[in-house]
C-alpha cells in the first residue's frame, strides 16, 4: 500500500471510531487519498460541494446544529484559503470543525510548484489547534502516530469546555490513488474492540459560584449559551426577568421579556431598573441599549465554559465563572412585576404598529416565527433578520433559532442553513436578506446524489443593504446609494430557476403560511423598500417609548 493511501485510510477509520458521522468534501487532485477513503467508509455521510466556501459553511451548519465535529476536506492551494471565513466563524462561535487540508510535500514548497501555497498555520489563531501531519512514510510507528493524532484532533475540536475548529495539514506524495498493493510494514488496524485509539475522559463538572439571594437580578442570554433551560428554571424560582436574544434559546416562559431593546432604550426605564446582579450566558451583541445597560449593573457575572476565554464586549464583567447557582430569594415579586408590566405595554404598542405595516421586514420576522410548526429550525442572517427577530419576536417554545453571530458575517448563510437543516430532525427555515442570499447562492447547487434537506429559504429583498439605512451613513446622501445601499437589480426568480429551486413570490403577508408549505429546498421572496423600513423602525421606537412612558406614569 502506498503511504498516501495508508495515511488516509487510517485517519478516516480512526475519526469514525471517535464518532465522526459527516464529512464535507470539495473535489481536488491532491486530496484524492482522503476523498477515496471517505467515499469507501460506510459509517460516514458524505457531502460534496464544488465551491470550497460553500462546503465550509455547510460543514459549519452541520456542526452548529449537531454539536459534534464535522470533517471538512479540500485540495491544496487557494482551495484551503476559501475555508478561512467559515473557520473564523467557527472559532468565534465555538463550533467544532475538523479541517483537513491536503498539501504538497515539503520538497515542492517554495519552488513555484503548481497549486502550492504556504498552508502552515494558515488560519492563524482562529483554530484551537494546528498540526502539520508530515508526509507519510512506510516505517514502524506511523500508525500509532496517525491514530493518536486523529483522537487528539477530535477531542480538541469537541471541547467540551472550549469547542472550535482544528486544522490538520496533510502533505501527500504521489501516488495519490491505491496501487493494488495491500501490504504494509505494520498492522494498520485500530483498537480491536472497535473503539478509538485514545479515550479522553471528561473532567468533572466545575464547582458553581453561589450567589447571595436577591430578587433584583436579571438573566441575559446571548449567542452560544449553554445549559439554558437549567438557568431559566433557576431564574424563575428567584423571580428574575429573562432577556434572551432569539438565538440564545431562552425566549420562552412567563419570565421572558421580549421587548428589552425598547425598554432599555428609554433612559427613564434603564435608570430605574438597574439590577443588583446580572448573570450573562453566551455572548449578547444585538441590542446597543442592552449592552449600555449592562455597564450599570452593580455585579455582572459572565458564565463561560472556558474561564480563559470569556465574552465581555462592554468590559463590565465583575466575575467570571464556569457555572453559577442562582438561589431562591425571599420577598415579593415587585421587581419581576414591573418588568412584566412594561413588557406588556411595549409589546402591545409594537404589535399595533406591525399589524398596520403590511408586508414589512419586522412583521415578516414576527409572523414567520408564529407560523412555524413545532420542532422547527430557523436560521437567521446576521444583519437585519436577526435584529428584526430580536425586536419583533414574541416568546414561544418549539422553534430552534440559530445565527452565525461569532464573526457576524453575511457570507455562507445559504450553505450554513443547508447544513443545519441536514442535521435537524424536523422542518427547517432560513430568514435571509437579499445580499446574504446572493453572497452564497452557490449553496443552492446540489449534485444529484447529495443528501437534500427540507429547507425553506425566506429572502427579504430590498435591493441592497438595508441595515445601512438605519445607521449614520444614511445621512451621506451623495455616496450612500452606491457604496452602502449597493442596489443589485437581480431577479431572484431567474436565479432560482437556474438551479431548479422552487420559487414563490410573497404578495401579501397573509399569504405567508401557505407560501411556507412544501418539501425539499425552496425559496420564498418578500420584496420591501429600504426607506420605508427605516421609517417603520423609527415608528416602532417612538410608539414603544410612548407606551412605556404612559405605563410608568
Short mmCIF file of C-alpha atoms in Angstrom, two decimals:
data_model
loop_
_atom_site.label_atom_id
_atom_site.label_comp_id
_atom_site.label_asym_id
_atom_site.label_seq_id
_atom_site.Cartn_x
_atom_site.Cartn_y
_atom_site.Cartn_z
CA UNK A 1 0.00 0.00 0.00
CA UNK A 2 1.38 3.43 -0.82
CA UNK A 3 1.86 5.87 2.08
CA UNK A 4 -0.78 8.38 0.96
CA UNK A 5 -3.47 5.70 0.81
CA UNK A 6 -2.37 4.24 4.15
CA UNK A 7 -2.48 7.57 6.00
CA UNK A 8 -5.89 8.49 4.57
CA UNK A 9 -7.40 5.07 5.37
CA UNK A 10 -6.09 5.07 8.95
CA UNK A 11 -7.08 8.67 9.64
CA UNK A 12 -10.63 8.26 8.33
CA UNK A 13 -11.10 4.98 10.21
CA UNK A 14 -9.89 6.49 13.48
CA UNK A 15 -12.10 9.57 13.18
CA UNK A 16 -15.10 7.32 12.52
CA UNK A 17 -14.20 5.36 15.67
CA UNK A 18 -14.13 8.64 17.61
CA UNK A 19 -17.68 9.41 16.49
CA UNK A 20 -17.40 11.29 13.19
CA UNK A 21 -20.57 10.91 11.11
CA UNK A 22 -20.44 13.69 8.47
CA UNK A 23 -17.74 14.75 6.01
CA UNK A 24 -17.92 17.66 3.56
CA UNK A 25 -15.62 17.39 0.57
CA UNK A 26 -14.64 19.69 -2.28
CA UNK A 27 -13.08 17.87 -5.24
CA UNK A 28 -9.36 18.13 -5.99
CA UNK A 29 -6.36 16.07 -7.01
CA UNK A 30 -4.01 16.31 -4.02
CA UNK A 31 -6.85 15.39 -1.64
CA UNK A 32 -7.63 12.21 -3.62
CA UNK A 33 -6.43 9.82 -0.88
CA UNK A 34 -8.82 11.38 1.65
CA UNK A 35 -11.69 11.57 -0.84
CA UNK A 36 -11.40 7.90 -1.75
CA UNK A 37 -11.10 6.81 1.89
CA UNK A 38 -14.21 8.76 2.87
CA UNK A 39 -16.18 7.51 -0.13
CA UNK A 40 -15.40 3.92 0.87
CA UNK A 41 -16.34 4.39 4.54
CA UNK A 42 -19.92 3.25 5.20
CA UNK A 43 -20.03 4.80 8.68
CA UNK A 44 -19.83 8.31 7.21
CA UNK A 45 -22.34 10.50 5.40
CA UNK A 46 -20.54 12.30 2.56
CA UNK A 47 -21.49 15.75 1.23
CA UNK A 48 -19.75 17.02 -1.92
CA UNK A 49 -19.69 20.71 -2.92
CA UNK A 50 -17.80 22.22 -5.84
CA UNK A 51 -17.27 25.57 -4.06
CA UNK A 52 -14.95 25.40 -1.04
CA UNK A 53 -16.52 28.38 0.68
CA UNK A 54 -19.97 26.83 0.33
CA UNK A 55 -18.58 23.50 1.54
CA UNK A 56 -17.05 25.04 4.63
CA UNK A 57 -20.23 26.81 5.68
CA UNK A 58 -22.24 23.64 5.02
CA UNK A 59 -19.92 21.89 7.49
CA UNK A 60 -20.36 24.80 9.90
CA UNK A 61 -24.14 24.42 9.77
CA UNK A 62 -23.95 20.68 10.30
CA UNK A 63 -21.64 21.06 13.28
CA UNK A 64 -23.52 24.01 14.79
CA UNK A 65 -26.84 22.16 14.84
CA UNK A 66 -25.48 18.73 15.84
CA UNK A 67 -22.90 19.97 18.35
CA UNK A 68 -20.43 17.38 17.04
CA UNK A 69 -17.29 17.81 14.91
CA UNK A 70 -17.73 17.65 11.15
CA UNK A 71 -14.76 16.98 8.87
CA UNK A 72 -14.00 19.34 6.00
CA UNK A 73 -11.65 18.26 3.19
CA UNK A 74 -10.08 20.14 0.30
CA UNK A 75 -7.13 20.09 -2.05
CA UNK A 76 -4.07 22.32 -1.75
CA UNK A 77 -3.68 25.98 -2.64
CA UNK A 78 -6.45 28.58 -2.68
CA UNK A 79 -8.98 25.81 -2.02
CA UNK A 80 -7.80 25.83 1.58
CA UNK A 81 -7.86 29.64 1.71
CA UNK A 82 -11.56 29.60 0.80
CA UNK A 83 -12.27 27.76 4.06
CA UNK A 84 -10.98 30.70 6.09
CA UNK A 85 -14.24 32.69 6.62
CA UNK A 86 -16.06 29.63 7.97
CA UNK A 87 -13.09 28.72 10.15
CA UNK A 88 -13.14 32.24 11.60
CA UNK A 89 -16.88 31.97 12.33
CA UNK A 90 -16.39 28.55 13.92
CA UNK A 91 -13.55 29.89 16.03
CA UNK A 92 -15.51 32.89 17.28
CA UNK A 93 -18.72 30.96 17.98
CA UNK A 94 -17.18 27.75 19.31
CA UNK A 95 -18.34 25.36 16.59
CA UNK A 96 -16.32 22.11 16.31
CA UNK A 97 -14.78 21.57 12.87
CA UNK A 98 -12.03 19.23 11.68
CA UNK A 99 -10.34 20.99 8.76
CA UNK A 100 -8.26 18.52 6.75
CA UNK A 101 -6.28 20.33 4.04
CA UNK A 102 -4.25 18.34 1.55
CA UNK A 103 -0.85 19.83 0.72
CA UNK A 104 2.21 19.34 -1.47
CA UNK A 105 5.15 17.59 0.22
CA UNK A 106 7.99 19.73 1.61
CA UNK A 107 10.25 19.26 -1.42
CA UNK A 108 7.71 21.04 -3.65
CA UNK A 109 7.17 24.07 -1.40
CA UNK A 110 8.80 27.40 -2.26
CA UNK A 111 9.67 26.08 -5.71
CA UNK A 112 6.87 27.57 -7.78
CA UNK A 113 5.19 24.16 -7.95
CA UNK A 114 1.62 24.25 -9.19
CA UNK A 115 -1.16 24.87 -6.66
CA UNK A 116 1.29 25.28 -3.78
CA UNK A 117 0.96 27.98 -1.12
CA UNK A 118 2.09 28.27 2.49
CA UNK A 119 -0.56 26.30 4.41
CA UNK A 120 1.26 26.08 7.74
CA UNK A 121 -0.93 27.70 10.39
CA UNK A 122 -2.99 29.08 7.51
CA UNK A 123 -5.89 30.03 9.78
CA UNK A 124 -3.77 31.62 12.50
CA UNK A 125 -5.44 31.99 15.89
CA UNK A 126 -8.89 31.11 14.51
CA UNK A 127 -8.24 27.42 15.21
CA UNK A 128 -7.97 25.80 18.62
CA UNK A 129 -5.09 23.60 17.46
CA UNK A 130 -2.96 23.09 14.35
CA UNK A 131 -0.78 20.14 13.34
CA UNK A 132 1.46 19.66 10.32
CA UNK A 133 0.96 15.93 9.95
CA UNK A 134 4.01 15.44 7.76
CA UNK A 135 4.41 13.40 4.60
CA UNK A 136 3.58 9.74 5.38
CA UNK A 137 6.30 7.11 5.15
CA UNK A 138 6.26 3.33 5.34
CA UNK A 139 8.02 2.70 8.63
CA UNK A 140 7.00 1.29 12.04
CA UNK A 141 5.33 3.74 14.42
CA UNK A 142 3.37 5.68 11.84
CA UNK A 143 0.03 4.01 12.64
CA UNK A 144 0.23 4.88 16.34
CA UNK A 145 1.16 8.45 15.40
CA UNK A 146 -1.70 8.84 12.94
CA UNK A 147 -4.34 7.29 15.19
CA UNK A 148 -3.35 9.19 18.33
CA UNK A 149 -3.20 12.40 16.28
CA UNK A 150 -6.75 11.81 15.00
CA UNK A 151 -8.00 11.26 18.55
CA UNK A 152 -6.35 14.43 19.79
CA UNK A 153 -7.80 16.45 16.91
CA UNK A 154 -11.29 15.07 17.55
CA UNK A 155 -11.29 15.77 21.28
CA UNK A 156 -9.73 19.21 20.91
CA UNK A 157 -12.43 20.19 18.43
CA UNK A 158 -15.18 18.73 20.60
CA UNK A 159 -14.10 20.64 23.69
CA UNK A 160 -16.16 20.27 25.77
CA UNK A 161 -15.16 23.43 27.64
CA UNK A 162 -13.88 25.27 24.57
CA UNK A 163 -15.02 23.63 21.30
CA UNK A 164 -13.88 25.01 17.97
CA UNK A 165 -12.04 24.29 14.72
CA UNK A 166 -8.90 22.17 14.47
CA UNK A 167 -6.63 22.18 11.41
CA UNK A 168 -4.63 19.19 10.20
CA UNK A 169 -2.40 19.85 7.18
CA UNK A 170 -1.64 16.64 5.29
CA UNK A 171 1.22 16.51 2.80
CA UNK A 172 0.76 13.73 0.24
CA UNK A 173 3.39 12.46 -2.17
CA UNK A 174 2.35 10.64 -5.33
CA UNK A 175 0.93 8.11 -5.99
CA UNK A 176 -2.35 9.54 -4.71
CA UNK A 177 -4.63 6.59 -5.54
CA UNK A 178 -4.45 2.92 -4.46
CA UNK A 179 -1.81 0.93 -6.34
CA UNK A 180 -3.26 -2.53 -5.71
CA UNK A 181 -0.68 -3.48 -3.09
CA UNK A 182 -2.23 -4.08 0.36
CA UNK A 183 0.93 -4.85 2.32
CA UNK A 184 2.38 -2.53 5.00
CA UNK A 185 5.25 -2.81 7.41
CA UNK A 186 2.98 -2.94 10.49
CA UNK A 187 -0.71 -3.66 11.15
CA UNK A 188 -2.92 -0.77 10.00
CA UNK A 189 -5.92 -1.85 12.10
CA UNK A 190 -7.14 0.16 15.06
CA UNK A 191 -8.11 -0.96 18.55
CA UNK A 192 -9.56 -4.48 18.49
CA UNK A 193 -12.74 -3.51 20.35
CA UNK A 194 -13.73 -1.05 17.62
CA UNK A 195 -13.25 1.98 19.82
CA UNK A 196 -10.83 4.89 19.45
CA UNK A 197 -7.08 4.56 19.94
CA UNK A 198 -7.15 7.07 22.81
CA UNK A 199 -10.13 7.57 25.15
CA UNK A 200 -10.30 11.06 26.59
CA UNK A 201 -12.18 11.36 29.86
CA UNK A 202 -14.36 14.39 30.53
CA UNK A 203 -13.45 16.40 33.60
CA UNK A 204 -15.99 16.54 36.46
CA UNK A 205 -18.48 19.42 36.43
CA UNK A 206 -17.00 22.70 37.68
CA UNK A 207 -17.75 24.00 41.13
CA UNK A 208 -20.50 26.59 40.79
CA UNK A 209 -20.31 30.13 42.07
CA UNK A 210 -23.07 30.59 44.69
CA UNK A 211 -24.73 33.99 44.57
CA UNK A 212 -26.29 35.68 47.58
CA UNK A 213 -30.11 35.70 47.36
CA UNK A 214 -31.62 38.73 45.63
CA UNK A 215 -34.90 39.49 43.88
CA UNK A 216 -33.35 42.29 41.81
CA UNK A 217 -31.44 40.08 39.41
CA UNK A 218 -31.63 39.62 35.64
CA UNK A 219 -30.61 36.70 33.42
CA UNK A 220 -29.26 37.74 29.99
CA UNK A 221 -28.84 35.11 27.27
CA UNK A 222 -26.87 35.63 24.07
CA UNK A 223 -25.27 33.65 21.27
CA UNK A 224 -23.71 30.31 22.15
CA UNK A 225 -25.29 29.99 25.60
CA UNK A 226 -25.11 26.57 27.27
CA UNK A 227 -27.37 24.90 29.87
CA UNK A 228 -30.07 27.46 29.11
CA UNK A 229 -33.04 25.52 30.48
CA UNK A 230 -31.39 25.00 33.85
CA UNK A 231 -30.61 28.68 34.25
CA UNK A 232 -34.09 29.76 33.14
CA UNK A 233 -35.63 27.44 35.72
CA UNK A 234 -33.37 28.91 38.42
CA UNK A 235 -34.18 32.48 37.33
CA UNK A 236 -37.87 31.62 37.52
CA UNK A 237 -37.54 30.40 41.09
CA UNK A 238 -35.60 33.53 42.01
CA UNK A 239 -38.13 35.91 40.43
CA UNK A 240 -35.74 37.28 37.79
CA UNK A 241 -36.73 38.50 34.33
CA UNK A 242 -35.02 36.76 31.39
CA UNK A 243 -33.69 38.83 28.49
CA UNK A 244 -32.82 36.39 25.72
CA UNK A 245 -31.71 37.04 22.18
CA UNK A 246 -33.73 34.90 19.75
CA UNK A 247 -30.84 32.51 19.05
CA UNK A 248 -29.93 32.36 22.75
CA UNK A 249 -32.65 29.75 23.19
CA UNK A 250 -34.29 31.35 26.21
CA UNK A 251 -37.15 33.44 24.86
CA UNK A 252 -39.99 31.39 26.31
CA UNK A 253 -41.99 31.15 29.52
CA UNK A 254 -43.54 33.63 31.93
CA UNK A 255 -40.28 35.37 32.78
CA UNK A 256 -39.23 36.15 29.19
CA UNK A 257 -39.09 39.89 28.45
CA UNK A 258 -39.09 40.12 24.66
CA UNK A 259 -39.16 43.93 24.26
CA UNK A 260 -35.99 44.65 26.24
CA UNK A 261 -34.44 46.50 23.28
CA UNK A 262 -37.13 49.18 23.51
CA UNK A 263 -37.35 49.12 27.31
CA UNK A 264 -33.66 49.70 27.83
CA UNK A 265 -33.57 52.30 25.06
CA UNK A 266 -35.65 54.63 27.26
CA UNK A 267 -33.29 56.27 29.79
CA UNK A 268 -36.02 56.62 32.44
CA UNK A 269 -36.65 52.88 32.46
CA UNK A 270 -32.99 51.85 32.19
CA UNK A 271 -32.03 54.06 35.13
CA UNK A 272 -34.84 52.94 37.46
CA UNK A 273 -34.38 49.25 36.63
CA UNK A 274 -30.73 48.85 37.49
CA UNK A 275 -30.24 45.31 38.86
CA UNK A 276 -28.15 44.25 41.80
CA UNK A 277 -26.75 41.40 39.72
CA UNK A 278 -26.80 40.32 36.08
CA UNK A 279 -25.84 36.80 35.01
CA UNK A 280 -24.88 36.54 31.34
CA UNK A 281 -24.90 33.31 29.36
CA UNK A 282 -23.28 33.32 25.92
CA UNK A 283 -22.41 36.48 24.03
CA UNK A 284 -25.12 39.15 23.76
CA UNK A 285 -24.47 41.60 20.95
CA UNK A 286 -27.63 42.53 19.06
CA UNK A 287 -29.01 45.42 21.12
CA UNK A 288 -26.96 48.51 21.86
CA UNK A 289 -29.35 49.59 24.64
CA UNK A 290 -28.84 46.22 26.35
CA UNK A 291 -25.06 46.47 26.10
CA UNK A 292 -25.10 50.01 27.51
CA UNK A 293 -27.37 48.90 30.35
CA UNK A 294 -25.04 46.04 31.31
CA UNK A 295 -22.46 48.62 32.35
CA UNK A 296 -24.84 49.90 35.04
CA UNK A 297 -25.19 46.62 36.90
CA UNK A 298 -23.62 46.56 40.35
CA UNK A 299 -22.49 42.97 39.72
CA UNK A 300 -22.11 41.42 36.26
CA UNK A 301 -21.25 37.71 36.27
CA UNK A 302 -20.28 36.09 32.98
CA UNK A 303 -20.73 32.33 32.69
CA UNK A 304 -18.06 30.83 30.41
CA UNK A 305 -17.19 27.18 29.86
CA UNK A 306 -13.53 28.08 29.48
CA UNK A 307 -12.61 30.71 32.10
CA UNK A 308 -9.65 31.80 29.97
CA UNK A 309 -11.98 32.85 27.12
CA UNK A 310 -14.94 34.83 28.37
CA UNK A 311 -17.17 37.21 26.39
CA UNK A 312 -17.32 40.74 27.79
CA UNK A 313 -17.62 43.33 24.99
CA UNK A 314 -18.72 46.02 27.43
CA UNK A 315 -15.78 45.41 29.81
CA UNK A 316 -18.34 45.38 32.61
CA UNK A 317 -17.82 41.86 33.98
CA UNK A 318 -17.02 41.76 37.68
CA UNK A 319 -16.73 37.96 37.95
CA UNK A 320 -16.29 35.06 35.53
CA UNK A 321 -17.40 31.55 36.45
CA UNK A 322 -17.86 28.21 34.71
CA UNK A 323 -21.19 27.75 36.49
CA UNK A 324 -23.42 29.81 38.76
CA UNK A 325 -26.05 28.82 41.32
CA UNK A 326 -28.95 31.29 41.45
CA UNK A 327 -30.64 30.83 44.84
CA UNK A 328 -34.31 31.28 45.64
CA UNK A 329 -34.78 34.67 47.28
CA UNK A 330 -37.42 35.71 49.79
CA UNK A 331 -39.57 38.76 49.12
CA UNK A 332 -42.34 39.95 46.85
CA UNK A 333 -42.49 39.92 43.05
CA UNK A 334 -42.46 43.71 42.61
CA UNK A 335 -39.24 43.64 40.59
CA UNK A 336 -40.44 41.00 38.13
CA UNK A 337 -43.94 42.51 38.01
CA UNK A 338 -42.50 45.89 36.98
CA UNK A 339 -40.63 44.30 34.08
CA UNK A 340 -43.72 42.36 33.02
CA UNK A 341 -46.00 45.42 33.04
CA UNK A 342 -43.53 47.39 30.98
CA UNK A 343 -43.04 44.48 28.57
CA UNK A 344 -46.78 44.05 28.06
CA UNK A 345 -47.29 47.76 27.40
CA UNK A 346 -44.50 47.91 24.84
CA UNK A 347 -45.48 44.60 23.25
CA UNK A 348 -48.98 45.94 22.64
CA UNK A 349 -47.63 49.12 21.04
CA UNK A 350 -45.12 47.25 18.86
CA UNK A 351 -47.70 44.73 17.67
CA UNK A 352 -50.17 47.50 16.84
CA UNK A 353 -47.63 49.23 14.60
CA UNK A 354 -46.59 45.96 12.97
CA UNK A 355 -50.17 44.86 12.34
CA UNK A 356 -50.73 48.07 10.35
CA UNK A 357 -47.44 47.85 8.43
CA UNK A 358 -48.44 45.36 5.74
CA UNK A 359 -45.59 43.32 4.29
CA UNK A 360 -42.78 44.87 6.31
CA UNK A 361 -39.49 43.34 7.38
CA UNK A 362 -40.10 43.33 11.16
CA UNK A 363 -43.62 41.98 10.69
CA UNK A 364 -42.35 39.24 8.39
CA UNK A 365 -39.87 38.23 11.09
CA UNK A 366 -42.55 38.21 13.80
CA UNK A 367 -45.15 36.38 11.72
CA UNK A 368 -42.65 33.86 10.38
CA UNK A 369 -41.80 32.63 13.87
CA UNK A 370 -45.51 32.48 14.72
CA UNK A 371 -46.26 30.42 11.60
CA UNK A 372 -43.58 27.76 12.06
CA UNK A 373 -44.66 24.33 13.30
CA UNK A 374 -43.24 22.91 16.50
CA UNK A 375 -39.83 21.25 16.24
CA UNK A 376 -38.79 23.71 13.54
CA UNK A 377 -35.32 25.08 12.94
CA UNK A 378 -34.85 28.70 11.85
CA UNK A 379 -31.52 30.15 10.79
CA UNK A 380 -31.48 33.96 10.73
CA UNK A 381 -28.99 36.04 8.75
CA UNK A 382 -26.54 38.08 10.74
CA UNK A 383 -27.55 41.61 9.73
CA UNK A 384 -31.18 42.82 9.80
CA UNK A 385 -33.09 39.49 10.01
CA UNK A 386 -31.73 38.53 13.44
CA UNK A 387 -32.24 42.10 14.69
CA UNK A 388 -35.81 42.13 13.40
CA UNK A 389 -36.42 38.89 15.26
CA UNK A 390 -34.86 40.38 18.38
CA UNK A 391 -37.17 43.40 18.31
CA UNK A 392 -40.36 41.80 16.99
CA UNK A 393 -40.44 38.15 18.07
CA UNK A 394 -42.85 37.18 20.82
CA UNK A 395 -41.86 34.46 23.30
CA UNK A 396 -42.62 30.94 22.13
CA UNK A 397 -41.48 27.35 22.50
CA UNK A 398 -40.90 24.74 19.83
CA UNK A 399 -38.56 26.64 17.49
CA UNK A 400 -34.76 26.33 17.50
CA UNK A 401 -33.15 29.55 16.21
CA UNK A 402 -29.55 29.70 15.00
CA UNK A 403 -27.38 32.53 13.68
CA UNK A 404 -23.76 32.95 12.63
CA UNK A 405 -23.05 35.66 15.19
CA UNK A 406 -19.50 34.67 16.04
CA UNK A 407 -17.99 36.99 13.44
CA UNK A 408 -21.46 38.18 12.29
CA UNK A 409 -20.65 37.99 8.58
CA UNK A 410 -23.23 37.75 5.83
CA UNK A 411 -21.24 35.12 3.93
CA UNK A 412 -22.05 31.44 3.66
CA UNK A 413 -25.58 31.64 5.06
CA UNK A 414 -27.39 29.58 2.42
CA UNK A 415 -24.85 26.80 2.94
CA UNK A 416 -24.99 27.14 6.73
CA UNK A 417 -28.76 26.77 6.56
CA UNK A 418 -28.36 23.70 4.33
CA UNK A 419 -26.00 22.09 6.81
CA UNK A 420 -28.10 22.91 9.84
CA UNK A 421 -31.20 21.56 8.10
CA UNK A 422 -29.42 18.30 7.26
CA UNK A 423 -28.53 17.87 10.94
CA UNK A 424 -32.03 18.78 12.18
CA UNK A 425 -34.75 16.20 12.69
CA UNK A 426 -37.67 18.32 11.53
CA UNK A 427 -38.60 21.12 9.12
CA UNK A 428 -36.05 23.89 8.62
CA UNK A 429 -36.30 27.50 7.51
CA UNK A 430 -33.98 30.45 6.99
CA UNK A 431 -34.64 34.19 7.07
CA UNK A 432 -32.11 35.92 4.84
CA UNK A 433 -31.54 39.33 3.33
CA UNK A 434 -31.02 39.65 -0.40
CA UNK A 435 -27.29 40.42 -0.11
CA UNK A 436 -26.73 37.43 2.18
CA UNK A 437 -28.63 35.24 -0.25
CA UNK A 438 -26.70 36.49 -3.29
CA UNK A 439 -23.39 36.21 -1.43
CA UNK A 440 -23.87 32.45 -1.16
CA UNK A 441 -26.26 31.46 -3.94
CA UNK A 442 -23.73 28.75 -4.86
CA UNK A 443 -25.12 26.98 -1.82
CA UNK A 444 -28.14 26.09 -3.95
CA UNK A 445 -26.01 23.92 -6.25
CA UNK A 446 -26.56 20.30 -5.22
CA UNK A 447 -25.43 17.28 -7.18
CA UNK A 448 -27.99 14.57 -7.96
CA UNK A 449 -26.56 12.17 -5.33
CA UNK A 450 -26.24 14.67 -2.48
CA UNK A 451 -28.41 14.50 0.66
CA UNK A 452 -31.14 17.14 0.37
CA UNK A 453 -32.65 18.93 3.35
CA UNK A 454 -36.22 20.03 3.94
CA UNK A 455 -35.43 23.76 3.91
CA UNK A 456 -37.45 26.87 3.04
CA UNK A 457 -35.34 29.97 2.38
CA UNK A 458 -37.32 33.16 3.08
CA UNK A 459 -35.47 36.02 1.35
CA UNK A 460 -36.23 39.66 2.17
CA UNK A 461 -35.34 41.59 -0.99
CA UNK A 462 -34.97 45.35 -0.53
CA UNK A 463 -32.46 45.61 -3.40
CA UNK A 464 -29.42 46.32 -1.28
CA UNK A 465 -28.00 46.64 2.21
CA UNK A 466 -30.99 47.54 4.35
CA UNK A 467 -29.16 47.86 7.66
CA UNK A 468 -27.17 50.87 6.42
CA UNK A 469 -30.39 52.86 6.12
CA UNK A 470 -30.65 52.65 9.92
CA UNK A 471 -27.07 53.82 10.53
CA UNK A 472 -25.46 57.29 10.40
CA UNK A 473 -24.17 56.55 6.88
CA UNK A 474 -27.71 57.14 5.59
CA UNK A 475 -27.22 60.89 6.08
CA UNK A 476 -24.49 60.92 3.43
CA UNK A 477 -26.92 61.24 0.56
CA UNK A 478 -24.46 61.60 -2.32
CA UNK A 479 -22.28 58.48 -1.86
CA UNK A 480 -24.78 56.45 0.18
CA UNK A 481 -26.61 54.51 -2.51
CA UNK A 482 -23.53 53.37 -4.38
CA UNK A 483 -21.16 52.49 -1.54
CA UNK A 484 -23.63 51.48 1.21
CA UNK A 485 -27.04 50.84 -0.35
CA UNK A 486 -25.46 48.78 -3.18
CA UNK A 487 -28.55 48.01 -5.28
CA UNK A 488 -28.08 44.89 -7.40
CA UNK A 489 -31.24 44.58 -9.52
CA UNK A 490 -31.12 40.78 -9.56
CA UNK A 491 -34.34 38.93 -10.32
CA UNK A 492 -34.30 36.14 -7.77
CA UNK A 493 -36.86 34.12 -9.71
CA UNK A 494 -34.36 33.63 -12.53
CA UNK A 495 -31.62 32.69 -10.08
CA UNK A 496 -33.92 30.10 -8.53
CA UNK A 497 -34.79 28.76 -11.97
CA UNK A 498 -31.09 28.40 -12.84
CA UNK A 499 -30.67 25.88 -10.02
CA UNK A 500 -34.10 24.27 -10.39
CA UNK A 501 -35.19 25.52 -6.98
CA UNK A 502 -38.97 26.00 -6.45
CA UNK A 503 -39.77 29.70 -6.00
CA UNK A 504 -42.70 31.71 -4.62
CA UNK A 505 -43.13 35.49 -4.58
CA UNK A 506 -44.97 36.60 -1.44
CA UNK A 507 -47.59 39.14 -2.49
CA UNK A 508 -49.18 39.82 0.90
CA UNK A 509 -48.25 38.96 4.47
CA UNK A 510 -51.46 36.96 4.82
CA UNK A 511 -50.10 34.51 2.23
CA UNK A 512 -47.08 33.59 4.36
CA UNK A 513 -48.38 30.34 5.95
CA UNK A 514 -49.34 28.96 2.56
CA UNK A 515 -46.07 30.06 0.94
CA UNK A 516 -44.03 28.24 3.59
CA UNK A 517 -45.59 24.87 2.81
CA UNK A 518 -43.70 22.32 0.77
CA UNK A 519 -40.81 19.90 0.93
CA UNK A 520 -37.18 19.98 -0.09
CA UNK A 521 -35.21 23.15 -0.79
CA UNK A 522 -37.41 26.07 -1.85
CA UNK A 523 -37.37 29.88 -1.91
CA UNK A 524 -39.95 32.42 -0.78
CA UNK A 525 -39.17 36.02 -1.74
CA UNK A 526 -40.64 39.05 0.05
CA UNK A 527 -39.99 42.42 -1.58
CA UNK A 528 -39.68 45.51 0.62
CA UNK A 529 -38.27 49.05 0.43
CA UNK A 530 -35.28 50.23 2.42
CA UNK A 531 -36.51 53.78 3.12
CA UNK A 532 -39.92 52.56 4.25
CA UNK A 533 -38.21 50.06 6.52
CA UNK A 534 -36.11 52.79 8.15
CA UNK A 535 -39.22 54.89 8.79
CA UNK A 536 -41.03 51.88 10.27
CA UNK A 537 -38.19 51.19 12.71
CA UNK A 538 -38.34 54.81 13.88
CA UNK A 539 -42.10 54.50 14.27
CA UNK A 540 -41.71 51.34 16.33
CA UNK A 541 -39.25 53.04 18.67
CA UNK A 542 -41.48 56.10 19.12
CA UNK A 543 -44.62 54.03 19.75
CA UNK A 544 -42.81 51.75 22.20
CA UNK A 545 -41.38 54.62 24.21
CA UNK A 546 -44.69 56.48 24.29
CA UNK A 547 -46.44 53.38 25.62
CA UNK A 548 -43.69 52.82 28.17
CA UNK A 549 -43.82 56.39 29.46
CA UNK A 550 -47.58 56.05 29.87
CA UNK A 551 -47.13 52.76 31.77
CA UNK A 552 -44.51 54.31 34.05
CA UNK A 553 -46.92 57.14 34.84
#
